[in-house]
Short mmCIF file of C-alpha atoms in Angstrom, two decimals:
data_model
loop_
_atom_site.label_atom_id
_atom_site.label_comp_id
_atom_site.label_asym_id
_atom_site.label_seq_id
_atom_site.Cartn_x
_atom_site.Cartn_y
_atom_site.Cartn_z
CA UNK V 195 -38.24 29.25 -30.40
CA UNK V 196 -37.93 32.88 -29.02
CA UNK V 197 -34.63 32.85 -27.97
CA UNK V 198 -33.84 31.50 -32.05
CA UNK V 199 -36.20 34.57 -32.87
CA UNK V 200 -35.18 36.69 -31.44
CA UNK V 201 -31.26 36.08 -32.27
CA UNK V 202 -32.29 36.36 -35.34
CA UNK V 203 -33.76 39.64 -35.42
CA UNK V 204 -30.67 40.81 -33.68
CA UNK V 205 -28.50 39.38 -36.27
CA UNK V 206 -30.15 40.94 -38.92
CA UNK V 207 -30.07 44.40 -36.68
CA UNK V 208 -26.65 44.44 -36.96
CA UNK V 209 -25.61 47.27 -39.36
CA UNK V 210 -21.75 47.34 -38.51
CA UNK V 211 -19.13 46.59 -36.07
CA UNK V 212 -16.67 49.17 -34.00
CA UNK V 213 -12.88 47.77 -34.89
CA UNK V 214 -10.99 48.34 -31.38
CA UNK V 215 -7.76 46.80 -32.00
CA UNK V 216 -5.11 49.13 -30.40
CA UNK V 217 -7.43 51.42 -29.28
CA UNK V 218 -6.12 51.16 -25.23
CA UNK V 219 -3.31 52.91 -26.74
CA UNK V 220 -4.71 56.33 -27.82
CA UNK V 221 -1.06 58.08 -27.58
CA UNK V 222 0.18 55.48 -30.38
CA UNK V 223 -2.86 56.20 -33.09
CA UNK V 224 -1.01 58.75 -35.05
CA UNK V 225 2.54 56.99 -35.11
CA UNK V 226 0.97 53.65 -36.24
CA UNK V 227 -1.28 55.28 -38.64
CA UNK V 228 1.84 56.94 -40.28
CA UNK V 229 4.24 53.18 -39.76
CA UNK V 230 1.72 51.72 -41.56
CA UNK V 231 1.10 53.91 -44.25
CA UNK V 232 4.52 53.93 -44.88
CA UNK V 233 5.06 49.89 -44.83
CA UNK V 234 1.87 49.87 -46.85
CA UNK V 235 4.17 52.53 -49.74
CA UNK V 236 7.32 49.72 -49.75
CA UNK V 237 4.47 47.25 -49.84
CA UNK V 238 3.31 48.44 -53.29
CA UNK V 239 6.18 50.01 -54.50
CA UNK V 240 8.68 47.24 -54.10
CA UNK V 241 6.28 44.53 -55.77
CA UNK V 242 5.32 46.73 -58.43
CA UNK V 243 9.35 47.14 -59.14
CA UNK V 244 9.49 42.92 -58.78
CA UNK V 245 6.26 42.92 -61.37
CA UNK V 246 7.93 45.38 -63.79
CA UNK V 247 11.63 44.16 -63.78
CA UNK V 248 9.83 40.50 -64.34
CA UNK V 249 8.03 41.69 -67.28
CA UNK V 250 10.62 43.52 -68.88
CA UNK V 251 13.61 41.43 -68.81
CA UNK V 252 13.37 37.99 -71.25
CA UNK V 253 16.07 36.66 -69.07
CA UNK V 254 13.60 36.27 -66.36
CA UNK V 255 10.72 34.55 -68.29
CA UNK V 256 11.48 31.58 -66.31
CA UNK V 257 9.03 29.39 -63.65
CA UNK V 258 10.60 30.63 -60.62
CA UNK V 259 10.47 34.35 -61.84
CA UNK V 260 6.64 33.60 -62.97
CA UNK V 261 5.60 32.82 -59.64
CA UNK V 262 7.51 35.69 -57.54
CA UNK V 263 5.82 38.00 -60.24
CA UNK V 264 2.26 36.15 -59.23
CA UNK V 265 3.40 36.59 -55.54
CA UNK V 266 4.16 39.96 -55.94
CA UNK V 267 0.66 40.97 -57.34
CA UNK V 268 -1.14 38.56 -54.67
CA UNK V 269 1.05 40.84 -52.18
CA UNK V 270 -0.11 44.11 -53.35
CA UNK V 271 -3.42 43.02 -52.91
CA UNK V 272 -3.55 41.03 -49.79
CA UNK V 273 -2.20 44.35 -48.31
CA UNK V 274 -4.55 46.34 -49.55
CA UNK V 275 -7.31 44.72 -47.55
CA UNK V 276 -5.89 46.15 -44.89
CA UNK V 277 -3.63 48.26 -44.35
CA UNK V 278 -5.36 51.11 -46.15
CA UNK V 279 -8.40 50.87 -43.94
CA UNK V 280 -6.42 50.47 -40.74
CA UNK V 281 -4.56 53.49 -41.01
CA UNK V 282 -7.26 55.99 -41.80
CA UNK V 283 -9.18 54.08 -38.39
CA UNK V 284 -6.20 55.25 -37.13
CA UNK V 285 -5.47 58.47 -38.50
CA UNK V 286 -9.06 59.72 -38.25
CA UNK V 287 -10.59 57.26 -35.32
CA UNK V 288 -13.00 56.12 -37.35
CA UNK V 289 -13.50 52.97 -36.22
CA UNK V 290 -17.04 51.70 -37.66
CA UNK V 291 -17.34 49.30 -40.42
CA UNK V 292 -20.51 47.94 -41.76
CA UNK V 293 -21.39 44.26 -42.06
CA UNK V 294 -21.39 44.21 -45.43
CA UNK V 295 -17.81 45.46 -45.31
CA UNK V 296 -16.65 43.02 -42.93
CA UNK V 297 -17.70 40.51 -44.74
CA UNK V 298 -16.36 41.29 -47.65
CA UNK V 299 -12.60 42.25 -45.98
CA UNK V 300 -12.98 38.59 -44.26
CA UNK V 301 -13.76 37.07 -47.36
CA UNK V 302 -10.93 38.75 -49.44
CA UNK V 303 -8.12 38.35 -46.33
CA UNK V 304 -9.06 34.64 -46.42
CA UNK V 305 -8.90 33.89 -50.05
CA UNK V 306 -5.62 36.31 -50.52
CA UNK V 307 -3.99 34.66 -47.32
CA UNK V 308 -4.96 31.38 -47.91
CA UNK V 309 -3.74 31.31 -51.57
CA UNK V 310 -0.35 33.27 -50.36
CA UNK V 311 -0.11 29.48 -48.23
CA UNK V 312 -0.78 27.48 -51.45
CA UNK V 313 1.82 29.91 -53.39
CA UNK V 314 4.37 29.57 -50.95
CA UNK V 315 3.87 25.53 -51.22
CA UNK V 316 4.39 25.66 -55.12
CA UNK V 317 6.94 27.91 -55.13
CA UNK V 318 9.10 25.27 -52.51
CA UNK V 319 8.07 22.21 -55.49
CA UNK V 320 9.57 24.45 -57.88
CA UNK V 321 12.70 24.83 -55.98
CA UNK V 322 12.58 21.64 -55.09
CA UNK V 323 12.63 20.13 -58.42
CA UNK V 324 15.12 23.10 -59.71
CA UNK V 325 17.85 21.72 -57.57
CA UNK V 326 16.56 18.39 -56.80
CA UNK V 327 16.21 17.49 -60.42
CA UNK V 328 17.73 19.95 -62.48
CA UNK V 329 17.76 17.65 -65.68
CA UNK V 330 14.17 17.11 -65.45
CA UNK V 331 13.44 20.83 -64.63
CA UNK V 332 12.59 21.76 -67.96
CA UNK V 333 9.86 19.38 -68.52
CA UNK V 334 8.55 18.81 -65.55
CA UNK V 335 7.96 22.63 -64.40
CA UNK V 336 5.89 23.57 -67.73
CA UNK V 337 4.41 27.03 -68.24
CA UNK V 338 1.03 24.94 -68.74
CA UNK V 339 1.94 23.68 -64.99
CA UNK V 340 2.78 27.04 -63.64
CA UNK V 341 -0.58 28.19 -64.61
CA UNK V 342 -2.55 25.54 -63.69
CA UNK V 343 -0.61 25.74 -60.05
CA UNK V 344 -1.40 29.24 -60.09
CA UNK V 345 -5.56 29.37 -60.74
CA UNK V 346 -5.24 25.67 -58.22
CA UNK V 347 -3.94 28.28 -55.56
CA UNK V 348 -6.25 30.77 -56.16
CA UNK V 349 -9.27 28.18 -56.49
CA UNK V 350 -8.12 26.58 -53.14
CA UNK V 351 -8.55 29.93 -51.42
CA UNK V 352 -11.87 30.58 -52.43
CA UNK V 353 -13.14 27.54 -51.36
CA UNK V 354 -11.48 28.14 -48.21
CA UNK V 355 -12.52 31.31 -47.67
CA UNK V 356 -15.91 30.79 -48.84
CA UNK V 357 -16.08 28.48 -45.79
CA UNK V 358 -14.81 30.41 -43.27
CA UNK V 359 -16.66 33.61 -43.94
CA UNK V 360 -19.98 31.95 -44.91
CA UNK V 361 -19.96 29.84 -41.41
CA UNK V 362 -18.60 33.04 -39.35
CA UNK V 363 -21.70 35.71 -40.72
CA UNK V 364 -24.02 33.23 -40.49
CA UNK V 365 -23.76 33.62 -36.45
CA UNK V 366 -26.03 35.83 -34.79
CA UNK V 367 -24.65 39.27 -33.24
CA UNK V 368 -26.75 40.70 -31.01
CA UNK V 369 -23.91 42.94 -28.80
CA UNK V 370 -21.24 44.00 -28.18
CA UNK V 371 -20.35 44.02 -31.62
CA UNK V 372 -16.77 45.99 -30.28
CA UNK V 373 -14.23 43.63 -32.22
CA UNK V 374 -10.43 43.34 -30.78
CA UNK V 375 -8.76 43.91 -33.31
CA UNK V 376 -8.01 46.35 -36.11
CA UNK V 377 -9.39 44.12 -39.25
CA UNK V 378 -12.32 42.24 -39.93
CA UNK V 379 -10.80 38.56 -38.88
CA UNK V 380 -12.40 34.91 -38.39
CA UNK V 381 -11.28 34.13 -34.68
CA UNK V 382 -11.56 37.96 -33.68
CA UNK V 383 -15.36 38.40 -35.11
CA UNK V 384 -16.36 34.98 -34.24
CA UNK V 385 -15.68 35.96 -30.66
CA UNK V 386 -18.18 38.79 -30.43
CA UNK V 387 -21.36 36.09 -31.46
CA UNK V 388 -24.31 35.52 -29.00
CA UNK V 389 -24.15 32.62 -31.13
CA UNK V 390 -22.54 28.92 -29.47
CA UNK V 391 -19.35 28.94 -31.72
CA UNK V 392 -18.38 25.63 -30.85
CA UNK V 393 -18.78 24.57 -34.58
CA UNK V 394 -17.88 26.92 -36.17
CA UNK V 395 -14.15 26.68 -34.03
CA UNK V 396 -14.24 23.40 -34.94
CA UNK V 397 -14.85 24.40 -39.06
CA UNK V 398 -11.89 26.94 -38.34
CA UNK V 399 -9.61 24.80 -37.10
CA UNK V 400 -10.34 21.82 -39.57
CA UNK V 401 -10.18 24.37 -42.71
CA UNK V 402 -6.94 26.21 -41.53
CA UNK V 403 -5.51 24.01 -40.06
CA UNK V 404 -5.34 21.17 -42.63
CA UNK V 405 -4.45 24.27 -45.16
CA UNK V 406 -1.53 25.52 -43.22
CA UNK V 407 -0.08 22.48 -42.47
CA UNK V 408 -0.57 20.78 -45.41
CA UNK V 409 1.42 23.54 -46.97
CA UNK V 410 3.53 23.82 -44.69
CA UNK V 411 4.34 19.77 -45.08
CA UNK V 412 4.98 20.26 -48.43
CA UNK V 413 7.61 23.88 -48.15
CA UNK V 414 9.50 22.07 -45.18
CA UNK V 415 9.81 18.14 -46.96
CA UNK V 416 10.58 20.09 -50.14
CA UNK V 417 13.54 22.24 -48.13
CA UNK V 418 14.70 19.36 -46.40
CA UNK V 419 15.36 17.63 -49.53
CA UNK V 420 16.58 20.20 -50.40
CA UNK V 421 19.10 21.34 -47.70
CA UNK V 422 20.62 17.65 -48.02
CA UNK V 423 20.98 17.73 -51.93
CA UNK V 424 22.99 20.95 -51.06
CA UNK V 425 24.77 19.60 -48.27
CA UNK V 426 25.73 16.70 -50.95
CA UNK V 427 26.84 18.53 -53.39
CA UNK V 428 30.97 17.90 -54.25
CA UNK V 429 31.28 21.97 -55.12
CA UNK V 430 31.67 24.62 -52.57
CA UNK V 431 30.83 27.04 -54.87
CA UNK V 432 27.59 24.46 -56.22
CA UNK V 433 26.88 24.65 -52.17
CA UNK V 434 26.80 28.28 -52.23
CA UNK V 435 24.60 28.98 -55.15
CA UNK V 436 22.22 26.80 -54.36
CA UNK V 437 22.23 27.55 -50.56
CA UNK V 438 21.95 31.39 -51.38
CA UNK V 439 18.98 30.77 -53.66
CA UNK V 440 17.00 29.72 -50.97
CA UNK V 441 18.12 30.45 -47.39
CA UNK V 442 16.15 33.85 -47.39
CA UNK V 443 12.88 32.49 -48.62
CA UNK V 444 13.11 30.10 -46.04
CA UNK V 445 12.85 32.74 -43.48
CA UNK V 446 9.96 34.44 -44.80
CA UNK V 447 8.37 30.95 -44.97
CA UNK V 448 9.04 29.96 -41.83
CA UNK V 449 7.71 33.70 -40.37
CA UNK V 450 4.57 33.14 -42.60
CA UNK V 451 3.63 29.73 -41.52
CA UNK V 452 4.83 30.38 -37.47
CA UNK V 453 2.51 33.36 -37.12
CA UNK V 454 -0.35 31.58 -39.32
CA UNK V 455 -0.18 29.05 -37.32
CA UNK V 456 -0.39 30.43 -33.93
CA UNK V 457 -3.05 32.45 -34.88
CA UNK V 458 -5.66 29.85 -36.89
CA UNK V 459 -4.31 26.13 -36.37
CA UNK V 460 -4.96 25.23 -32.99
CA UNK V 461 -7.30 25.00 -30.26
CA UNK V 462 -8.97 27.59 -28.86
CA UNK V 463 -7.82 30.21 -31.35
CA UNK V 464 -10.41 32.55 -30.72
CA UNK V 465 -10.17 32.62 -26.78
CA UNK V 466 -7.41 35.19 -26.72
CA UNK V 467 -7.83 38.06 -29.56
CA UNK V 468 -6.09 40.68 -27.26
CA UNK V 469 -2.84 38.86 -28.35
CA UNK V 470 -3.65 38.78 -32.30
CA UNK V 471 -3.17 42.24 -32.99
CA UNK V 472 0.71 42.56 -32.76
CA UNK V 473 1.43 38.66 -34.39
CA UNK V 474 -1.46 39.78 -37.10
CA UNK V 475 0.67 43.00 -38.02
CA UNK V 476 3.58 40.43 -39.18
CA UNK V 477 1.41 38.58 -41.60
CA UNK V 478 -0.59 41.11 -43.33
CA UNK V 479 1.40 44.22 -43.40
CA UNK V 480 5.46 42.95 -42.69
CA UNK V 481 5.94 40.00 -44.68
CA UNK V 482 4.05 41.63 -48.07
CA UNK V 483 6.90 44.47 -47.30
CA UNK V 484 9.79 42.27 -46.99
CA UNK V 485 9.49 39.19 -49.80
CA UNK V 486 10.27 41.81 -52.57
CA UNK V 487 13.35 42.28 -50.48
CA UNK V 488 13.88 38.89 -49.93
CA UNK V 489 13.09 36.79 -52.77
CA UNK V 490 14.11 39.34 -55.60
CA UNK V 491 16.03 42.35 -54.71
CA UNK V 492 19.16 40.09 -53.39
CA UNK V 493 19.17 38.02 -56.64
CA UNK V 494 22.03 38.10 -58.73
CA UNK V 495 20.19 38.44 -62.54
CA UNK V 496 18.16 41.10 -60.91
CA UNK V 497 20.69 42.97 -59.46
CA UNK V 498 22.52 42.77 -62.99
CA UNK V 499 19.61 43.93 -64.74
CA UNK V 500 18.55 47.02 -62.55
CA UNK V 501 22.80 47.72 -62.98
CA UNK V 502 22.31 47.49 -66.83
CA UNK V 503 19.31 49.92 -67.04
CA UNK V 504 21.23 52.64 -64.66
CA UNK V 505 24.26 52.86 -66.59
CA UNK V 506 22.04 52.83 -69.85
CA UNK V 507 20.32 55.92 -68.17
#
C-alpha cells in the first residue's frame, strides 16, 4: 500500500519531462536544428502545392487525387507535431516539456501516424481496383466511399491512439524522467516508468502491431495483385502506365511500414530507445517530405497542369 502511494504521489509530481534525444552530440544541435527546419519548409510547402493543384484543376476531381489531397493535409500535420518543437530543442536547448504537452504530442503522433497506416491501406484498394477492375472502378470507388474511408481512417486512429496514450500516462514516473529521444513517443516514455510495463508492452504491441500489419496485409496483397495484372497485361505500353503509376508509392510504402514496424510491432520495442532516434527521423520528418515528390510531382496530368499555368503566366 505505500509503495502504490507513494508512486502515486510521484506520478502526480511529475510536471514535465527533459527530451534527450541527440543530445550526446552537442556539436550536431545547430546543423540538425537548421536540416530539419528546412525538411519541415518542403514538408509544408510541397503538400500545400499537392492540396492547391488538387483543388484547382477539375481534371483531378477523381478518387485517387481525393485521397493524395487528404494525405497531403494529414502530412502537413503529422509533421507539425514534431518537427517544429524539435528544432527549436535544438536550436535553443530547450529541452523541457510538460506532461500535459507530452501527452498531448503522443496522442496527436499516434492518431496522425496511425491514420497515415489506414490511408496508405485505402489508397493501395483504390489502386487496386483502378487497375484490377477498371470497368467496375467507377462504381465501386464512390465519392460516398472515399469519404466514408477517409473519417474510417481517421476514427481508427483515435481509437488507437486513445489506447496507447491513455495506458502509457497512466504509469507512474517517479525519476529519471530524461526521455531518449527527441519527441514525446510510446516505447521511448514508457521506458522511463517506475511503473512494471509489462502490460502496457503487451497493449503496444497488440494495438500496433495488429494496425501495421493489418495494413500492411492489405497495401502488399493489393500490390501483388497488382504487379501480376501488370505483368499480364498484352501492351508494353499498358505495362508501363500502369507500372509507373505505382512503382514509386510502393517505395514510400514499403519505407513507411519497414521503419513502423521495427520500431512498434515486435517484442521488446521499448528495450532499445537509443536506436529510435535516427529510424524515427524517417517516419515523421522524411517520408511527409518526400510523398509530395513521389506520389504527385512525377505524375503526368500534374506535370501538364503546372506546364499549362506557367506558359499562361
Amino acid at each position: 500500500e505505500y509503495d502504490l502511494k507513494g508512486n502515486m504521489e510521484n506520478h502526480t509530481e511529475v510536471t514535465g519531462f527533459i527530451l534527450a534525444g541527440f543530445k550526446s552530440h552537442p556539436g550536431l544541435q545547430p546543423l540538425l536544428s537548421v536540416l530539419f527546419s528546412i525538411m519541415y519548409i518542403v514538408t509544408v510547402v510541397g503538400n500545400a502545392c499537392v492540396i492547391l493543384i488538387v483543388r484547382m484543376d477539375s481534371k483531378l476531381h477523381t478518387p485517387m487525387y481525393f485521397f493524395l489531397e487528404n494525405l497531403s493535409i494529414l502530412d502537413i500535420c503529422y509533421s507539425s507535431v514534431i518537427t517544429p518543437k524539435a528544432a527549436l530543442t535544438f536550436l535553443l536547448g530547450r529541452r523541457i516539456i510538460s506532461y500535459n504537452g507530452c501527452a498531448s504530442q503522443m496522442f496527436f503522433f499516434s492518431l496522425l501516424g496511425t491514420t497515415e497506416a489506414f490511408f496508405l491501406a485505402v489508397m493501395a484498394y483504390d489502386r487496386f481496383t483502378a487497375i484490377c477492375s477498371p470497368l467496375l472502378y467507377q462504381t465501386v470507388m464512390t465519392r460516398r466511399l472515399c469519404v466514408l474511408m477517409v473519417l474510417g481512417s481517421y476514427l481508427s486512429g483515435c481509437i488507437s491512439c486513445t489506447i496507447q496514450t491513455g495506458f502509457t500516462f497512466s504509469l507512474s514516473f517517479c525519476g529519471p524522467k530524461e526521455i531518449n529521444h527527441f519527441f514525446c513517443d510510446v516505447p521511448a516514455v514508457m521506458h522511463v516508468s517506475c511503473s512494471d510495463t509489462l502490460v502496457n508492452e503487451i497493449v503496444m504491441l497488440a494495438v500496433c502491431g495488429s494496425v501495421i500489419v493489418g495494413t500492411a496485409l492489405v497495401v502488399f496483397i493489393s500490390y501483388g495483385y497488382i504487379i501480376i495484372t501488370i505483368v499480364l497485361m498484352p501492351s508494353a505500353e499498358s505495362r508501363r502506365k500502369a507500372f509507373s503509376t505505382c512503382s514509386s508509392h510502393m517505395v514510400a510504402v514499403s519505407l513507411f511500414f519497414g521503419t513502423v514496424f521495427f520500431m512498434y510491432a515486435q517484442p521488446g520495442a521499448t528495450a532499445s530507445p537509443d536506436k529510435s532516434d535516427t529510424i524515427s527521423i524517417i517516419y515523421t520528418i522524411v517520408i511527409p517530405m518526400l510523398n509530395p515528390f513521389i506520389d504527385i510531382l512525377r505524375n503526368k496530368e500534374v506535370k501538364g497542369y503546372v506546364k499549362t499555368q506557367l506558359k499562361r503566366k
